[in-house]
Short mmCIF file of C-alpha atoms in Angstrom, two decimals:
data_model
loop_
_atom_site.label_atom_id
_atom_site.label_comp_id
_atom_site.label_asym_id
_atom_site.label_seq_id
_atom_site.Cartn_x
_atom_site.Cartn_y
_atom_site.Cartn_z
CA UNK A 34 21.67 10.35 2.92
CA UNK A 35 23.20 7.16 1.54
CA UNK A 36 23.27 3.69 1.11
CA UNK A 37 27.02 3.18 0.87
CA UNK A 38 27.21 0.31 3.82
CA UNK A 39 29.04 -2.32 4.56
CA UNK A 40 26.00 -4.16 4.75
CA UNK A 41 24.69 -2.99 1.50
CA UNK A 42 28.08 -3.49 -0.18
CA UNK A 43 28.13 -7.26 0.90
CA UNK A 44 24.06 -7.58 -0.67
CA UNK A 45 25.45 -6.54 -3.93
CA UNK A 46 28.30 -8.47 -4.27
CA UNK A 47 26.76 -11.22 -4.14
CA UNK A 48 24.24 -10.65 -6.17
CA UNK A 49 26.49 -9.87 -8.71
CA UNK A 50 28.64 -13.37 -7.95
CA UNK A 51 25.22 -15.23 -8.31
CA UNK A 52 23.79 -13.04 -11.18
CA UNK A 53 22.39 -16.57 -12.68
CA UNK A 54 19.69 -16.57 -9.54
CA UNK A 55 19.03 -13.20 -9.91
CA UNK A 56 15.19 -14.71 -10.82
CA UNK A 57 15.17 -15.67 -6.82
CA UNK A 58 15.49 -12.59 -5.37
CA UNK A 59 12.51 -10.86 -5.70
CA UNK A 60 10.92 -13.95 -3.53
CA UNK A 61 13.64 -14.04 -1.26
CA UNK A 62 12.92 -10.05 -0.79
CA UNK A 63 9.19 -10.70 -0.20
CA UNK A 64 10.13 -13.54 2.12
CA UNK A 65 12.82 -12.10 4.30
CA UNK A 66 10.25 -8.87 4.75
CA UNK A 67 7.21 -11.44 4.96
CA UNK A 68 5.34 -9.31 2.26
CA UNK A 69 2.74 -11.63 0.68
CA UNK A 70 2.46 -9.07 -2.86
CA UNK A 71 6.22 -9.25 -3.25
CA UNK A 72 6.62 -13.03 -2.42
CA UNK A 73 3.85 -13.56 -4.92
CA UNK A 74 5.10 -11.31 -7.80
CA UNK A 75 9.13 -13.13 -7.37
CA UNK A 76 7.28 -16.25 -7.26
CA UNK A 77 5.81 -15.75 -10.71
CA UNK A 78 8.78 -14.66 -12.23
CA UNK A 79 10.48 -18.04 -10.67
CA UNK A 80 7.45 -20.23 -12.02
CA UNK A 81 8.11 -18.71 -15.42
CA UNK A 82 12.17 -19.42 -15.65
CA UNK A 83 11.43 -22.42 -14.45
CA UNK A 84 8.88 -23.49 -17.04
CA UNK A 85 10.93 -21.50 -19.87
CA UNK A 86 13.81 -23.30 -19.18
CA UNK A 87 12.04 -26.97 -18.70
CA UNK A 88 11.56 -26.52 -22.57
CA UNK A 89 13.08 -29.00 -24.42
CA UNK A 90 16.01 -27.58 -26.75
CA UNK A 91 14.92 -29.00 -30.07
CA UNK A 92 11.15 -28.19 -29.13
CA UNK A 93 9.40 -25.60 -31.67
CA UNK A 94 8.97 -23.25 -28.56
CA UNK A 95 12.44 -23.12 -27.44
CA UNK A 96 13.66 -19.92 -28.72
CA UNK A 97 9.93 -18.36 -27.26
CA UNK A 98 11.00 -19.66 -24.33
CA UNK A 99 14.21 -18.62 -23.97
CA UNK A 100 13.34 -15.06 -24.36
CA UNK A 101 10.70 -15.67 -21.51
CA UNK A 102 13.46 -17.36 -19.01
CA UNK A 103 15.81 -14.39 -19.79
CA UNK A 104 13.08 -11.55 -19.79
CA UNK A 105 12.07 -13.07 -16.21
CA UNK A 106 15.54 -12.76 -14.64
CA UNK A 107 15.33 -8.86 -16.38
CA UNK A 108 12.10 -7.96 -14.89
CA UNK A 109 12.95 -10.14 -11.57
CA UNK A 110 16.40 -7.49 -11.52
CA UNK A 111 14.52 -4.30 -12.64
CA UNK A 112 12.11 -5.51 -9.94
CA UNK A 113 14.74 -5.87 -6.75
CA UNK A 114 15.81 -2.36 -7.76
CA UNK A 115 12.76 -0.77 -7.79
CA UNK A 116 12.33 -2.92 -4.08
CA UNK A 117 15.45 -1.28 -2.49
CA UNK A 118 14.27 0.09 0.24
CA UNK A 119 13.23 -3.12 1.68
CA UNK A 120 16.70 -4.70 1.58
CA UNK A 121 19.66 -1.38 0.91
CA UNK A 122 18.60 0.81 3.56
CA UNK A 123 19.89 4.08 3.60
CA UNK A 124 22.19 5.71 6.11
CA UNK A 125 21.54 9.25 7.05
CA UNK A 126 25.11 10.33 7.97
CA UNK A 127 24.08 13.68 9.47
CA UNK A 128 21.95 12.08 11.89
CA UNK A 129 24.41 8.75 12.53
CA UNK A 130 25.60 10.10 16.13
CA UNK A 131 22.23 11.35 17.11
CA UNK A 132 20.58 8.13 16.54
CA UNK A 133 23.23 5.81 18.57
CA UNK A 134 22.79 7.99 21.70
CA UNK A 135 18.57 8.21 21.01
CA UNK A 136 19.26 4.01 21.18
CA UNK A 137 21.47 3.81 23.74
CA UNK A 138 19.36 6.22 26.30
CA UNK A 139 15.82 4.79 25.16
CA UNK A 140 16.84 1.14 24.21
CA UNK A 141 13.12 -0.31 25.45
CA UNK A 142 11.07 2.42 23.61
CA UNK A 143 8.31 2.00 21.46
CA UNK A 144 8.43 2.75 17.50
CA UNK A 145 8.77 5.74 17.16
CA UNK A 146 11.55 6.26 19.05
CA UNK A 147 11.06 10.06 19.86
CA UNK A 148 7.92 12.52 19.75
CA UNK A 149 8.04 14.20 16.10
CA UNK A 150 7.86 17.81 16.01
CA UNK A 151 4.92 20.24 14.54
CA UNK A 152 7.82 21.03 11.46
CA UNK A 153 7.95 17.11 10.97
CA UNK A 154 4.39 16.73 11.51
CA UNK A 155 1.85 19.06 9.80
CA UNK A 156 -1.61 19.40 10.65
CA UNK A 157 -4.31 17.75 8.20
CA UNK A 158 -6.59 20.39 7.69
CA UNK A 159 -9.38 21.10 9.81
CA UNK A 160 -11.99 21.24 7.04
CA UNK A 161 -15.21 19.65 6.68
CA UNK A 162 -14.60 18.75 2.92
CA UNK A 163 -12.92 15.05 2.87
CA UNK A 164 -12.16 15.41 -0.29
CA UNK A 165 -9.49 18.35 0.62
CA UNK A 166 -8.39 16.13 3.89
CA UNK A 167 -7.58 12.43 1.74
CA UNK A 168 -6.06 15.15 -1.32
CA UNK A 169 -3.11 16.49 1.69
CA UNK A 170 -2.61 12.55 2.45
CA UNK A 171 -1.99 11.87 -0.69
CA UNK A 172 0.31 14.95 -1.29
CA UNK A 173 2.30 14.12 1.72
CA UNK A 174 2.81 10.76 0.39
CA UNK A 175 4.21 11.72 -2.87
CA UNK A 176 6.35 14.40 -0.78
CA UNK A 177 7.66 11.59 1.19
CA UNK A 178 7.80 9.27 -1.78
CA UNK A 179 11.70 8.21 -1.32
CA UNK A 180 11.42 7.80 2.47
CA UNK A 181 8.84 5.50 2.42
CA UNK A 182 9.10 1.64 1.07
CA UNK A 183 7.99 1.18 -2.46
CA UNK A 184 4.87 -1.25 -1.72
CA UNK A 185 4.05 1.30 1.02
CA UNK A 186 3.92 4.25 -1.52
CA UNK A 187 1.52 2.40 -3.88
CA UNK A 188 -0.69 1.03 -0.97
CA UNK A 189 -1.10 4.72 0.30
CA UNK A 190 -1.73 5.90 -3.16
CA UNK A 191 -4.00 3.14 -3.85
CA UNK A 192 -5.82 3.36 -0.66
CA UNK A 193 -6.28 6.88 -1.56
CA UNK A 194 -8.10 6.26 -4.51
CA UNK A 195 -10.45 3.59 -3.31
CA UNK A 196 -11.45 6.55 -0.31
CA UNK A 197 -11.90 8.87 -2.93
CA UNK A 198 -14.59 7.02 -4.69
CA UNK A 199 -16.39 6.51 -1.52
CA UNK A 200 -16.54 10.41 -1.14
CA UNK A 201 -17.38 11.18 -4.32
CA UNK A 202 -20.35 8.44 -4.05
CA UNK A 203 -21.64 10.26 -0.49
CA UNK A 204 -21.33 13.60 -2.23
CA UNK A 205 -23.79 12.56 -4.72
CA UNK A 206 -25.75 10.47 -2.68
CA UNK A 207 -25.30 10.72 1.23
CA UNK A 208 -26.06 7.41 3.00
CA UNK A 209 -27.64 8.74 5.84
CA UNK A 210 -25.69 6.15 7.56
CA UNK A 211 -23.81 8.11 10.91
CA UNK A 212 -21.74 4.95 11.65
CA UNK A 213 -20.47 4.59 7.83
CA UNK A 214 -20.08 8.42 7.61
CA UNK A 215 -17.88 8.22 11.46
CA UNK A 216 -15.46 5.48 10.26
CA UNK A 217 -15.21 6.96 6.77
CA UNK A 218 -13.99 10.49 8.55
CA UNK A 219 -12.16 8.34 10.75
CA UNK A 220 -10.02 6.95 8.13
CA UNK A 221 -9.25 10.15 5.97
CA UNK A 222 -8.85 12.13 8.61
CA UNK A 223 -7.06 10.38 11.54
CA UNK A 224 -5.87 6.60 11.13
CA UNK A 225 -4.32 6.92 7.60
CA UNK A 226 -2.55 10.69 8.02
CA UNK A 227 -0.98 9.45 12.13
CA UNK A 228 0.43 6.49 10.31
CA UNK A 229 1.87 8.48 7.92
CA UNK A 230 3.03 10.98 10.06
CA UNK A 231 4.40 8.44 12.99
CA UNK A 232 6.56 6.90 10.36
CA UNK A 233 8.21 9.94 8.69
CA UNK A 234 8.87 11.24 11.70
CA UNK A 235 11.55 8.34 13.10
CA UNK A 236 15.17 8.92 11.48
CA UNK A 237 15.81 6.72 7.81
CA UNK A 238 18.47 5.13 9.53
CA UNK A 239 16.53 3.74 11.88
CA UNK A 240 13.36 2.77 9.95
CA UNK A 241 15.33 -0.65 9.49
CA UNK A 242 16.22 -1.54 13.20
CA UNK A 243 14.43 -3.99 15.00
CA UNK A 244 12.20 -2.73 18.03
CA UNK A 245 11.52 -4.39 21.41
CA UNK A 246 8.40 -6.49 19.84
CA UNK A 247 11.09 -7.65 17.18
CA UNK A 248 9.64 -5.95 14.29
CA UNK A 249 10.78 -3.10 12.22
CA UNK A 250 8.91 0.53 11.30
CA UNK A 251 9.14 -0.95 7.94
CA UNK A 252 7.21 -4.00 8.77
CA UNK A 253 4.78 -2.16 11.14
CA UNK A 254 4.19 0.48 8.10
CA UNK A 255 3.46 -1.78 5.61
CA UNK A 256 1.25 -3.88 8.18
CA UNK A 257 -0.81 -0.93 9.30
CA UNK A 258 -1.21 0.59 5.55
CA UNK A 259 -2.49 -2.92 4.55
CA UNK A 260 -5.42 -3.05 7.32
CA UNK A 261 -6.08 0.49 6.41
CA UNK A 262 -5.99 -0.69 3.14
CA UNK A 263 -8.37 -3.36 3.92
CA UNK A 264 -11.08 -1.37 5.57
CA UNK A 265 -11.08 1.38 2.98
CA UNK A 266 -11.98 -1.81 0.28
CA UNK A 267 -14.66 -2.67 3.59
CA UNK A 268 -16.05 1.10 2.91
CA UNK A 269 -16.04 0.77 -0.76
CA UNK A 270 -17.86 -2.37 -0.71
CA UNK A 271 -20.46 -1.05 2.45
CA UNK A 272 -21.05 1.91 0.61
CA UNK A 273 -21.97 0.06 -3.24
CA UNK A 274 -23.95 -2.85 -1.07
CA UNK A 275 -26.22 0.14 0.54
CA UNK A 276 -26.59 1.84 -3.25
CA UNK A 277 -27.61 -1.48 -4.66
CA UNK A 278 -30.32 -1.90 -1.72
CA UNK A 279 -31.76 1.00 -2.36
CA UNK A 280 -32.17 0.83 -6.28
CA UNK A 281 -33.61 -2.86 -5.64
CA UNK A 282 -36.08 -1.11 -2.76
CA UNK A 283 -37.31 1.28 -5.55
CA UNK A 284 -37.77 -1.42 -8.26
CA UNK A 285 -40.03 -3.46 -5.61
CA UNK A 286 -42.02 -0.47 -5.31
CA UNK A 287 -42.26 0.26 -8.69
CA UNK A 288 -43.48 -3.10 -9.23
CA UNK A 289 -45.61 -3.05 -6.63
CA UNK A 290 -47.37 0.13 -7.54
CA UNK A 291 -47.60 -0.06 -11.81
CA UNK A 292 -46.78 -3.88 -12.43
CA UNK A 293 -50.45 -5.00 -12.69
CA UNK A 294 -51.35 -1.77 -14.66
CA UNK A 295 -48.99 -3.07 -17.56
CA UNK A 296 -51.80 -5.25 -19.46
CA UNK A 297 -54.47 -3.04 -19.06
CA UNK A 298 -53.23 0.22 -20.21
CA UNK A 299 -51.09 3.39 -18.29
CA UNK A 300 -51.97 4.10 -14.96
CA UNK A 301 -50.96 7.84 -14.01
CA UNK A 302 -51.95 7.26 -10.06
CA UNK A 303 -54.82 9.59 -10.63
CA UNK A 304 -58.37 8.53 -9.11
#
């Protein structure tokens, strides 16, 4: 697998030739794959050249703020590497021939552009323990770790955790709640490994090409992982909400029952 393209070649050559904007392409990465983290992040390393640089030269602050405009074009080219798979795609040369003739006979498919096979798609365990279930997503992430887009990677892992406290708050506690308890399941053990799984299993070289609806795996990836992403923070928050209900329900009772024994002594609740 490599990313020795023409395509790719081009990219770098002109980012070498206009090293001196090297601050803008973090943003322009975000941008051109409309993802709102990365257009944020490259627009707060712009913001900071920008105001570095808007220093006047005999100002006290303008060797601080040198350092700052220069560190920001550093991190902002650290950054774009660390991004790569969003704009140097790879180019799995084994698999170049294949592809072409899985386009050409299927050119109206949808992603993913053939069925993956029980090798390329394992099983998540069938085990009533969540725990165990979200611990093989998260393994097959970090498995898959250089196939998948960087921001995708840290979602997953991210998403991961947030899930994880939820289970480790019903294990302590259970809710009681059979709705909360179905979509929780839900989540660990279906949406979040089949969109995993439905994007490992189309070919790197293709992860990049644009599909009937005019979006990319990429972009459908790191779209799904984000609503995932959202309803696990929806869980989370569901979950805490219900735990602070019930530790206000017991202080009204409390209240209720010993509050107006307080000034006349300790009331045991015996008659």
């Amino acid at each position: 697998m490599s990313r020795l393209t023409l395509g790719n070649v081009i990219k770098v050559t002109l980012v070498v030739l206009f090293f001196y904007f090297i601050v803008l392409l973090v943003l322009m990465i975000g941008i051109r794959r409309k993802n709102p983290k990365v257009i944020l992040e490259g627009a707060i390393y712009v913001a900071l050249f920008i105001a570095a640089f808007s220093i006047p030269r005999d100002s006290a602050l303008s060797t601080a703020a040198a350092f700052i405009g220069l560190g920001a074009m550093a991190v902002s080219a650290v950054r774009s590497y660390m991004l790569r798979d969003l704009w140097l795609h790879r180019r799995d040369r084994g698999r170049r021939q294949h592809d072409v003739t899985v386009q050409q006979g299927a050119p109206n498919s949808p992603m993913p552009a053939y069925q993956p096979t029980p090798a390329m798609a394992p099983v998540v365990p069938a085990t009533d323990d969540l725990s165990s279930a979200l611990a093989w997503v998260a393994s097959l992430a970090r498995q898959s770790k250089n196939q998948l887009p960087a921001d995708a990677y840290v979602t997953v892992l991210e998403t991961c955790q947030t899930l994880d406290a939820v289970i480790d708050a019903e294990t302590r506690q259970p809710s009681g709640d059979a709705r909360f308890e179905y979509e929780l399941a839900a989540v660990v053990r279906e949406y979040l490994p089949a969109v995993l799984r439905g994007y490992l299993a189309i070919p790197p070289s293709m992860v990049g090409n644009r599909q009937p609806n005019g979006r990319t795996p990429n972009e459908e990836l790191v779209e799904q992982l984000q609503l995932l992403s959202g309803q696990a923070d929806a869980l989370h928050a569901n979950r805490h909400s219900h735990t602070s209900a019930e530790l206000t329900n017991t202080g009204n009772f409390l209240r209720e029952r010993f509050g107006h024994h307080q000034r006349g002594g300790f009331d045991f609740g015996v008659e």
